[in-house]
Amino acid sequence: GDSVTQTEGLVTLTEGLPVMLNCTYQTIYSNPFLFWYVQHLNESPRLLLKSFTDNKRTEHQGFHATLHKSSSSFHLQKSSAQLSDSALYYCALHSGGNYKPTFGKGTSLVVHP
Amino acid sequence: AQTIHQWPVAEIKAVGSPLSLGCTIKGKSSPNLYWYWQATGGTLQQLFYSITVGQVESVVQLNLSASRPKDDQFILSTEKLLLSHSGFYLCAWDLRDWGVEQYFGPGTRLTVL
């Protein structure tokens, strides 16, 4: 079945430094949709960005990610971390074979001054 | 516009007591519905999903059950709560289509004592 692997556990950064959260996936289907969701403390997860197109950069709210089918990756990046970026980030996969998404275990990002 | 409502907002229950959590979706016809659980400080765990009335698939049961009595309603329940059931329960929906994102409800915070 489908699977998603993310940077494990906690990532701690100083404000202003770049952010990179890793996401790789496995699926037998050739046209997966990849998603990043963000969940701030005491809130529900919400979509941050999504992509279907190979090698095309997708951007939203200062974050960006590029789907690379050759390496089955969809890493989340931001050039300069802000305190408000502290949250849980989930990478998710929607392949053609399942009508339900597969979520990674999540990465907790803490940005400190 | 579609809305998702969960009830109750929060619940404090005793070990061994029954539980029923609800979720309704307004403004969307025939959505896929999902239940997720999140331990305090933990990651999302997909519990159940449903693509149509009366049909529920279990992903991880955790001594819980789910039902979909109406197209816009999803119920999570158990007859006997365990301490390990404490956490944040999220209902989510998406459409029966490939590549669509999930929308999460506001959640129910459950404390089992």
XYZ file of N, CA and C in Angstrom:
678
model
N 0.811 -1.208 0.000
C 0.000 0.000 0.000
C 0.842 1.254 0.000
N 0.151 2.383 -0.037
C 0.833 3.675 -0.035
C 1.478 3.947 1.312
N 2.554 4.708 1.308
C 3.179 5.129 2.571
C 3.850 6.481 2.387
N 3.968 7.200 3.507
C 4.615 8.520 3.522
C 5.579 8.554 4.697
N 6.780 9.009 4.446
C 7.797 9.105 5.486
C 8.241 10.564 5.616
N 8.196 11.060 6.830
C 8.602 12.451 7.075
C 9.789 12.514 8.013
N 10.421 13.676 8.058
C 11.440 13.950 9.066
C 10.824 13.603 10.417
N 11.529 12.776 11.167
C 10.981 12.294 12.422
C 10.957 13.365 13.489
N 9.860 13.377 14.254
C 9.824 14.106 15.514
C 9.907 15.607 15.421
N 10.892 16.149 16.106
C 10.974 17.573 16.351
C 12.123 18.205 15.572
N 11.813 19.342 14.937
C 12.837 20.163 14.296
C 12.824 21.517 14.989
N 13.966 21.919 15.498
C 14.079 23.196 16.204
C 14.974 24.131 15.415
N 14.473 25.357 15.213
C 15.213 26.325 14.404
C 15.243 27.678 15.082
N 16.240 28.448 14.731
C 16.276 29.847 15.142
C 15.577 30.694 14.084
N 14.823 31.652 14.549
C 14.113 32.565 13.641
C 15.072 33.134 12.598
N 14.599 33.144 11.346
C 15.411 33.693 10.271
C 16.192 32.654 9.486
N 16.355 31.478 10.054
C 17.051 30.414 9.336
C 16.093 29.696 8.393
N 16.648 29.032 7.356
C 15.766 28.340 6.413
C 15.156 27.077 7.016
N 13.965 26.763 6.497
C 13.234 25.581 6.928
C 13.254 24.546 5.816
N 13.515 23.306 6.198
C 13.327 22.204 5.255
C 12.813 20.989 6.015
N 11.626 20.578 5.668
C 11.025 19.389 6.258
C 10.893 18.344 5.158
N 11.446 17.184 5.413
C 11.503 16.152 4.378
C 10.234 15.320 4.314
N 9.902 14.936 3.102
C 8.782 14.032 2.873
C 9.111 13.163 1.667
N 9.085 11.868 1.862
C 9.194 10.935 0.750
C 8.004 9.995 0.802
N 7.685 9.421 -0.332
C 6.489 8.597 -0.392
C 6.733 7.352 -1.225
N 5.833 6.397 -1.042
C 5.856 5.184 -1.854
C 4.448 4.900 -2.339
N 4.324 4.671 -3.624
C 3.059 4.267 -4.204
C 3.340 3.591 -5.529
N 2.466 2.687 -5.909
C 2.647 2.024 -7.204
C 2.018 2.838 -8.325
N 1.269 3.872 -7.952
C 0.577 4.658 -8.959
C 1.467 5.794 -9.447
N 1.349 6.097 -10.722
C 2.306 7.011 -11.335
C 1.923 8.476 -11.228
N 0.701 8.768 -10.819
C 0.261 10.163 -10.750
C -0.289 10.532 -9.379
N 0.535 10.504 -8.365
C 0.052 10.850 -7.022
C -0.105 12.350 -6.841
N -1.004 12.699 -5.949
C -1.119 14.069 -5.467
C -0.440 14.107 -4.103
N 0.388 15.121 -3.869
C 1.037 15.272 -2.575
C 0.552 16.557 -1.915
N 0.418 16.495 -0.614
C -0.111 17.604 0.162
C 0.799 17.882 1.366
N 0.794 19.143 1.785
C 1.311 19.510 3.098
C 0.177 20.186 3.864
N -0.037 19.674 5.087
C -0.999 20.282 5.999
C -0.226 20.855 7.180
N -0.788 21.922 7.765
C -0.180 22.526 8.941
C -1.205 22.572 10.060
N -0.753 22.266 11.272
C -1.635 22.293 12.434
C -0.967 23.103 13.541
N -1.526 24.271 13.799
C -1.030 25.071 14.912
C -1.640 24.586 16.213
N -1.024 24.972 17.316
C -1.433 24.500 18.629
C -2.906 24.779 18.872
N -3.614 23.759 19.322
C -5.044 23.854 19.650
C -5.924 24.195 18.443
N -5.427 23.923 17.271
C -6.225 24.114 16.057
C -6.303 22.805 15.287
N -7.118 22.823 14.239
C -7.226 21.665 13.354
C -6.235 21.810 12.213
N -5.864 20.699 11.606
C -4.988 20.795 10.433
C -5.699 21.499 9.285
N -4.924 22.218 8.505
C -5.475 22.838 7.295
C -4.452 22.702 6.180
N -4.945 22.745 4.965
C -4.061 22.584 3.821
C -3.097 23.751 3.696
N -1.838 23.453 3.487
C -0.837 24.477 3.237
C -0.547 24.583 1.741
N -0.233 23.438 1.125
C -0.090 23.432 -0.327
C -0.192 22.003 -0.851
N -0.392 21.906 -2.162
C -0.516 20.592 -2.773
C 0.042 20.643 -4.185
N 0.399 19.481 -4.701
C 0.949 19.433 -6.041
C 0.728 18.087 -6.691
N 0.627 18.146 -7.976
C 0.472 16.972 -8.809
C 1.537 16.938 -9.902
N 2.043 18.102 -10.237
C 2.913 18.229 -11.400
C 4.374 17.967 -11.045
N 4.990 17.093 -11.768
C 6.388 16.740 -11.554
C 7.287 17.948 -11.820
N 8.227 18.168 -10.905
C 9.261 19.194 -11.049
C 8.749 20.630 -11.124
N 7.553 20.847 -10.651
C 7.011 22.202 -10.635
C 6.915 22.703 -9.195
N 7.471 23.881 -8.931
C 7.449 24.467 -7.593
C 6.059 25.009 -7.281
N 5.572 24.660 -6.106
C 4.276 25.157 -5.627
C 4.537 26.007 -4.403
N 3.900 27.186 -4.330
C 4.157 28.099 -3.227
C 2.879 28.564 -2.568
N 2.970 28.775 -1.271
C 1.831 29.346 -0.541
C 2.319 29.846 0.811
N 1.952 31.051 1.125
C 2.245 31.653 2.434
C 3.731 31.567 2.781
N 4.565 31.771 1.798
C 5.999 31.789 2.031
C 6.663 30.418 1.988
N 5.868 29.366 2.012
C 6.403 28.013 1.913
C 6.378 27.559 0.457
N 7.266 26.647 0.137
C 7.233 26.065 -1.200
C 7.670 24.615 -1.152
N 7.242 23.887 -2.141
C 7.605 22.474 -2.276
C 7.568 22.114 -3.750
N 8.395 21.159 -4.110
C 8.436 20.679 -5.491
C 8.315 19.171 -5.478
N 7.376 18.672 -6.252
C 7.211 17.223 -6.359
C 8.256 16.677 -7.329
N 9.046 15.754 -6.833
C 10.046 15.085 -7.673
C 9.703 13.605 -7.724
N 9.126 13.195 -8.819
C 8.718 11.792 -8.932
C 9.936 10.874 -9.032
N 11.019 11.386 -9.563
C 12.214 10.547 -9.727
C 12.768 10.091 -8.384
N 12.595 10.928 -7.375
C 13.072 10.582 -6.032
C 11.914 10.384 -5.053
N 10.683 10.430 -5.562
C 9.487 10.258 -4.712
C 9.548 11.187 -3.501
N 9.801 12.457 -3.759
C 9.943 13.395 -2.654
C 9.082 14.629 -2.845
N 8.762 15.254 -1.723
C 7.955 16.483 -1.736
C 8.330 17.260 -0.474
N 9.539 17.758 -0.444
C 10.049 18.431 0.746
C 9.474 19.835 0.869
N 9.199 20.243 2.089
C 8.649 21.568 2.360
C 9.782 22.505 2.753
N 9.791 23.698 2.139
C 10.872 24.636 2.415
C 10.346 26.039 2.610
N 11.149 26.809 3.331
C 10.881 28.233 3.495
C 12.226 28.909 3.687
N 12.388 30.050 3.128
C 13.714 30.675 3.138
C 14.088 31.227 4.514
N 13.082 31.659 5.270
C 13.376 32.292 6.547
C 12.264 31.978 7.544
N 12.593 31.224 8.578
C 11.583 30.798 9.551
C 11.114 31.965 10.412
N 9.820 31.942 10.710
C 9.231 32.926 11.618
C 8.692 32.204 12.847
N 8.570 32.940 13.933
C 8.045 32.342 15.165
C 6.683 31.705 14.935
N 5.879 32.347 14.106
C 4.525 31.856 13.837
C 4.503 30.579 13.002
N 5.651 30.143 12.505
C 5.706 28.892 11.748
C 5.740 27.673 12.669
N 5.906 27.899 13.950
C 5.911 26.786 14.902
C 4.577 26.064 14.838
N 4.616 24.786 14.498
C 3.394 24.002 14.280
C 3.783 22.573 13.956
N 2.746 21.741 13.818
C 2.919 20.374 13.316
C 2.672 20.391 11.822
N 3.525 19.723 11.075
C 3.382 19.683 9.624
C 3.228 18.229 9.177
N 2.201 18.008 8.374
C 1.931 16.661 7.865
C 2.046 16.640 6.355
N 2.739 15.645 5.869
C 2.779 15.379 4.445
C 1.767 14.268 4.166
N 1.034 14.387 3.082
C 0.021 13.384 2.768
C 0.039 13.061 1.285
N -0.390 11.863 0.970
C -0.379 11.333 -0.393
C -1.776 10.892 -0.784
N -2.165 11.234 -1.982
C -3.424 10.755 -2.528
C -3.101 10.128 -3.872
N -3.073 8.817 -3.905
C -2.712 8.133 -5.136
C -3.976 7.800 -5.928
N -3.820 7.258 -7.094
C -4.997 6.932 -7.882
C -5.712 5.694 -7.386
N -5.029 4.926 -6.526
C -5.601 3.655 -6.136
C -6.525 3.710 -4.941
N -6.344 4.701 -4.113
C -7.138 4.812 -2.892
C -7.986 6.066 -2.939
N -9.175 5.971 -2.395
C -9.956 7.194 -2.304
C -9.722 7.894 -0.985
N -8.827 7.370 -0.154
C -8.503 8.085 1.069
C -7.018 8.411 1.079
N -6.665 9.541 1.692
C -5.262 9.939 1.715
C -4.468 9.148 2.748
N -3.164 9.098 2.529
C -2.242 8.505 3.489
C -1.393 9.629 4.075
N -1.409 9.740 5.399
C -0.658 10.799 6.072
C 0.652 10.255 6.623
N 1.668 11.115 6.627
C 2.886 10.808 7.355
C 2.657 11.020 8.839
N 3.676 10.708 9.632
C 3.532 10.808 11.087
C 3.649 12.238 11.598
N 4.006 13.155 10.733
C 4.073 14.556 11.147
C 5.437 14.959 11.666
N 5.762 16.220 11.458
C 6.996 16.801 11.978
C 6.629 18.049 12.771
N 7.122 18.108 13.982
C 6.865 19.272 14.819
C 7.986 20.284 14.625
N 7.622 21.475 14.202
C 8.606 22.538 13.979
C 8.471 23.575 15.095
N 9.571 23.824 15.763
C 9.598 24.863 16.789
C 10.623 25.907 16.370
N 10.166 27.140 16.257
C 11.046 28.247 15.887
C 11.213 29.144 17.111
N 12.454 29.365 17.500
C 12.698 30.196 18.682
C 13.482 31.451 18.295
N 13.368 32.473 19.147
C 14.023 33.760 18.811
C 15.549 33.626 18.779
N -21.850 27.687 1.238
C -20.543 27.258 1.699
C -20.707 26.062 2.635
N -19.734 25.177 2.555
C -19.804 23.980 3.378
C -19.271 24.266 4.781
N -19.898 23.650 5.770
C -19.446 23.785 7.143
C -19.366 22.407 7.767
N -18.474 22.269 8.714
C -18.326 21.020 9.444
C -18.415 21.331 10.917
N -19.265 20.607 11.583
C -19.534 20.853 12.988
C -19.281 19.591 13.778
N -18.588 19.707 14.908
C -18.361 18.561 15.780
C -18.943 18.850 17.147
N -19.465 17.809 17.758
C -19.972 17.944 19.130
C -19.646 16.730 19.965
N -19.441 16.916 21.263
C -19.292 18.194 21.939
C -17.930 18.821 21.645
N -17.737 20.015 22.119
C -16.453 20.684 21.941
C -15.408 20.031 22.827
N -15.828 19.692 24.031
C -14.927 19.038 24.983
C -15.755 18.159 25.896
N -15.095 17.129 26.417
C -15.798 16.170 27.256
C -14.817 15.631 28.284
N -15.304 15.528 29.524
C -14.539 14.844 30.564
C -15.373 13.658 31.013
N -14.787 12.460 30.903
C -15.549 11.239 31.170
C -14.748 10.320 32.075
N -15.468 9.438 32.725
C -14.824 8.469 33.598
C -14.455 7.208 32.822
N -13.393 6.551 33.244
C -13.027 5.254 32.671
C -14.204 4.306 32.804
N -14.489 3.592 31.733
C -15.576 2.626 31.761
C -16.921 3.181 31.333
N -17.012 4.481 31.180
C -18.290 5.076 30.769
C -18.395 5.066 29.241
N -19.616 5.200 28.712
C -19.787 5.213 27.256
C -19.469 6.585 26.676
N -19.275 6.597 25.350
C -18.944 7.846 24.677
C -19.603 7.885 23.309
N -20.070 9.059 22.951
C -20.561 9.272 21.596
C -20.135 10.660 21.145
N -19.391 10.707 20.056
C -18.975 11.972 19.451
C -19.622 12.079 18.076
N -19.988 13.300 17.730
C -20.678 13.468 16.460
C -20.039 14.487 15.545
N -20.383 14.375 14.293
C -19.843 15.257 13.258
C -20.906 15.414 12.181
N -21.166 16.640 11.768
C -22.083 16.860 10.646
C -21.440 17.790 9.624
N -21.743 17.511 8.368
C -21.246 18.317 7.262
C -22.444 18.950 6.566
N -22.400 20.234 6.410
C -23.487 20.910 5.721
C -22.967 21.550 4.449
N -23.742 21.453 3.399
C -23.365 22.125 2.161
C -22.624 21.269 1.178
N -22.458 19.973 1.488
C -21.796 19.067 0.559
C -22.589 17.776 0.490
N -22.774 17.287 -0.690
C -23.508 16.051 -0.872
C -22.538 14.891 -1.043
N -22.828 13.800 -0.327
C -22.057 12.555 -0.441
C -20.557 12.728 -0.257
N -20.140 13.380 0.824
C -18.694 13.496 1.060
C -18.132 12.186 1.595
N -16.827 12.012 1.462
C -16.131 10.995 2.246
C -15.953 11.593 3.637
N -16.108 10.758 4.655
C -15.961 11.237 6.027
C -14.907 10.413 6.757
N -14.197 11.060 7.658
C -13.083 10.432 8.356
C -13.112 10.798 9.839
N -12.642 9.866 10.657
C -12.330 10.168 12.048
C -10.829 9.995 12.265
N -10.264 10.992 12.953
C -8.863 10.945 13.338
C -8.760 11.122 14.849
N -7.690 10.581 15.416
C -7.404 10.763 16.829
C -5.974 11.267 16.949
N -5.808 12.131 17.946
C -4.489 12.699 18.181
C -4.257 12.742 19.686
N -3.296 11.963 20.167
C -2.930 12.044 21.576
C -2.317 13.414 21.834
N -2.381 13.863 23.064
C -1.806 15.160 23.416
C -0.330 15.179 23.046
N 0.028 16.124 22.183
C 1.417 16.213 21.734
C 1.781 15.189 20.689
N 0.786 14.417 20.236
C 1.067 13.337 19.298
C 0.650 13.659 17.871
N 0.737 12.664 17.016
C 0.437 12.861 15.606
C -0.946 12.321 15.257
N -1.417 12.661 14.076
C -2.732 12.224 13.602
C -2.751 10.726 13.361
N -3.798 10.111 13.841
C -4.001 8.699 13.586
C -5.373 8.541 12.929
N -5.383 8.055 11.713
C -6.659 7.846 11.024
C -7.352 6.631 11.631
N -8.599 6.798 12.036
C -9.334 5.724 12.714
C -10.322 5.026 11.775
N -11.214 5.796 11.189
C -12.285 5.259 10.346
C -12.500 6.185 9.153
N -13.041 5.589 8.094
C -13.497 6.420 6.989
C -14.750 5.808 6.396
N -15.511 6.672 5.735
C -16.776 6.229 5.160
C -16.995 6.941 3.832
N -17.370 6.171 2.822
C -17.638 6.791 1.522
C -19.126 6.928 1.259
N -19.945 6.256 2.072
C -21.386 6.364 1.850
C -22.141 5.956 3.109
N -23.407 6.282 3.152
C -24.257 5.958 4.292
C -24.215 4.465 4.577
N -24.038 4.145 5.847
C -24.067 2.759 6.280
C -22.795 1.978 6.043
N -21.812 2.596 5.401
C -20.560 1.894 5.113
C -19.405 2.590 5.809
N -18.752 1.851 6.719
C -17.627 2.400 7.473
C -16.489 1.398 7.437
N -15.301 1.886 7.134
C -14.112 1.036 7.125
C -13.218 1.438 8.296
N -12.674 0.449 8.949
C -11.802 0.695 10.085
C -10.348 0.701 9.640
N -9.610 1.690 10.122
C -8.169 1.722 9.866
C -7.436 1.236 11.108
N -7.749 1.882 12.224
C -7.242 1.457 13.527
C -8.408 1.587 14.491
N -8.731 0.525 15.200
C -9.985 0.578 15.965
C -9.844 1.216 17.337
N -8.818 0.933 18.053
C -8.602 1.471 19.398
C -9.806 1.243 20.304
N -10.517 0.134 20.156
C -11.725 -0.162 20.948
C -12.794 0.897 20.759
N -12.887 1.438 19.553
C -13.916 2.405 19.182
C -14.669 1.865 17.979
N -15.844 2.426 17.761
C -16.603 2.084 16.571
C -17.150 3.350 15.944
N -17.520 3.267 14.693
C -18.051 4.431 13.993
C -19.251 4.015 13.160
N -20.133 4.961 12.948
C -21.300 4.711 12.109
C -21.619 5.957 11.312
N -22.273 5.729 10.180
C -22.720 6.843 9.327
C -24.204 6.639 9.066
N -25.031 7.178 9.956
C -26.478 6.969 9.829
C -27.142 7.831 8.745
N -26.502 8.943 8.414
C -27.029 9.833 7.376
C -25.868 10.284 6.493
N -26.210 10.813 5.341
C -25.164 11.235 4.406
C -24.254 12.289 5.004
N -24.819 13.145 5.873
C -24.037 14.254 6.400
C -23.613 14.056 7.857
N -23.710 12.836 8.370
C -23.434 12.619 9.780
C -22.513 11.422 10.002
N -21.570 11.603 10.927
C -20.611 10.549 11.252
C -20.484 10.503 12.764
N -20.629 9.306 13.336
C -20.653 9.154 14.783
C -19.503 8.232 15.210
N -18.827 8.618 16.274
C -17.764 7.797 16.866
C -18.206 7.421 18.270
N -18.067 6.159 18.628
C -18.592 5.762 19.936
C -17.824 4.590 20.510
N -18.047 4.400 21.802
C -17.569 3.229 22.505
C -18.459 3.001 23.713
N -18.547 1.766 24.148
C -19.367 1.470 25.321
C -18.569 1.622 26.607
N -17.237 1.479 26.491
C -16.392 1.566 27.678
C -15.120 2.339 27.374
N -14.995 3.490 27.961
C -13.809 4.302 27.728
C -12.605 3.779 28.510
N -11.445 3.946 27.882
C -10.168 3.643 28.526
C -9.400 4.940 28.724
N -8.441 4.924 29.629
C -7.602 6.113 29.812
C -6.921 6.506 28.502
N -6.564 5.506 27.729
C -5.841 5.746 26.476
C -6.696 6.419 25.406
N -7.971 6.553 25.642
C -8.837 7.240 24.675
C -8.743 8.758 24.770
N -8.101 9.245 25.788
C -7.952 10.697 25.916
C -7.230 11.263 24.708
N -7.628 12.465 24.326
C -6.954 13.098 23.195
C -7.898 14.006 22.440
N -7.505 14.299 21.222
C -8.221 15.232 20.358
C -8.790 14.430 19.192
N -10.107 14.499 19.018
C -10.757 13.750 17.951
C -11.193 14.716 16.858
N -10.781 14.398 15.678
C -11.058 15.261 14.529
C -11.880 14.513 13.493
N -12.886 15.175 13.019
C -13.662 14.690 11.887
C -13.182 15.443 10.650
N -13.163 14.794 9.529
C -12.741 15.460 8.299
C -13.586 14.966 7.136
N -13.620 15.766 6.083
C -14.328 15.354 4.876
C -13.521 15.706 3.644
N -13.768 14.960 2.598
C -13.299 15.359 1.282
C -14.287 14.814 0.253
N -14.051 15.157 -0.980
C -14.954 14.710 -2.040
C -14.418 13.450 -2.691
N -15.301 12.730 -3.294
C -14.929 11.458 -3.906
C -14.247 11.712 -5.244
N -13.070 12.245 -5.131
C -12.325 12.578 -6.334
C -10.848 12.539 -5.996
N -10.053 12.330 -6.986
C -8.618 12.213 -6.775
C -7.997 13.595 -6.680
N -7.108 13.742 -5.713
C -6.377 14.996 -5.616
C -7.046 16.088 -4.805
N -8.172 15.783 -4.203
C -8.840 16.822 -3.410
C -8.294 16.817 -1.989
N -8.294 18.016 -1.380
C -7.764 18.105 -0.029
C -8.839 17.765 0.989
N -8.390 17.493 2.211
C -9.308 17.229 3.307
C -9.572 18.512 4.081
N -10.788 18.584 4.615
C -11.175 19.698 5.467
C -11.512 19.133 6.844
N -10.887 19.710 7.834
C -11.037 19.194 9.189
C -12.013 20.031 10.002
N -12.731 19.354 10.876
C -13.595 20.038 11.809
C -12.810 20.636 12.953
N -13.494 21.343 13.847
C -12.811 22.009 14.964
C -12.322 21.050 16.036
N -12.818 19.824 16.035
C -12.330 18.812 16.970
C -13.091 18.761 18.277
N -12.957 17.614 18.939
C -13.477 17.405 20.290
C -12.315 16.967 21.167
N -12.150 17.683 22.264
C -11.072 17.306 23.198
C -11.675 16.433 24.284
N -11.163 15.211 24.376
C -11.684 14.242 25.333
C -10.650 13.972 26.414
N -11.104 14.069 27.656
C -10.261 13.706 28.804
C -10.950 12.570 29.534
N -10.237 11.470 29.682
C -10.770 10.315 30.403
C -10.024 10.204 31.732
N -10.802 10.181 32.820
C -10.189 10.151 34.158
C -10.479 8.831 34.861
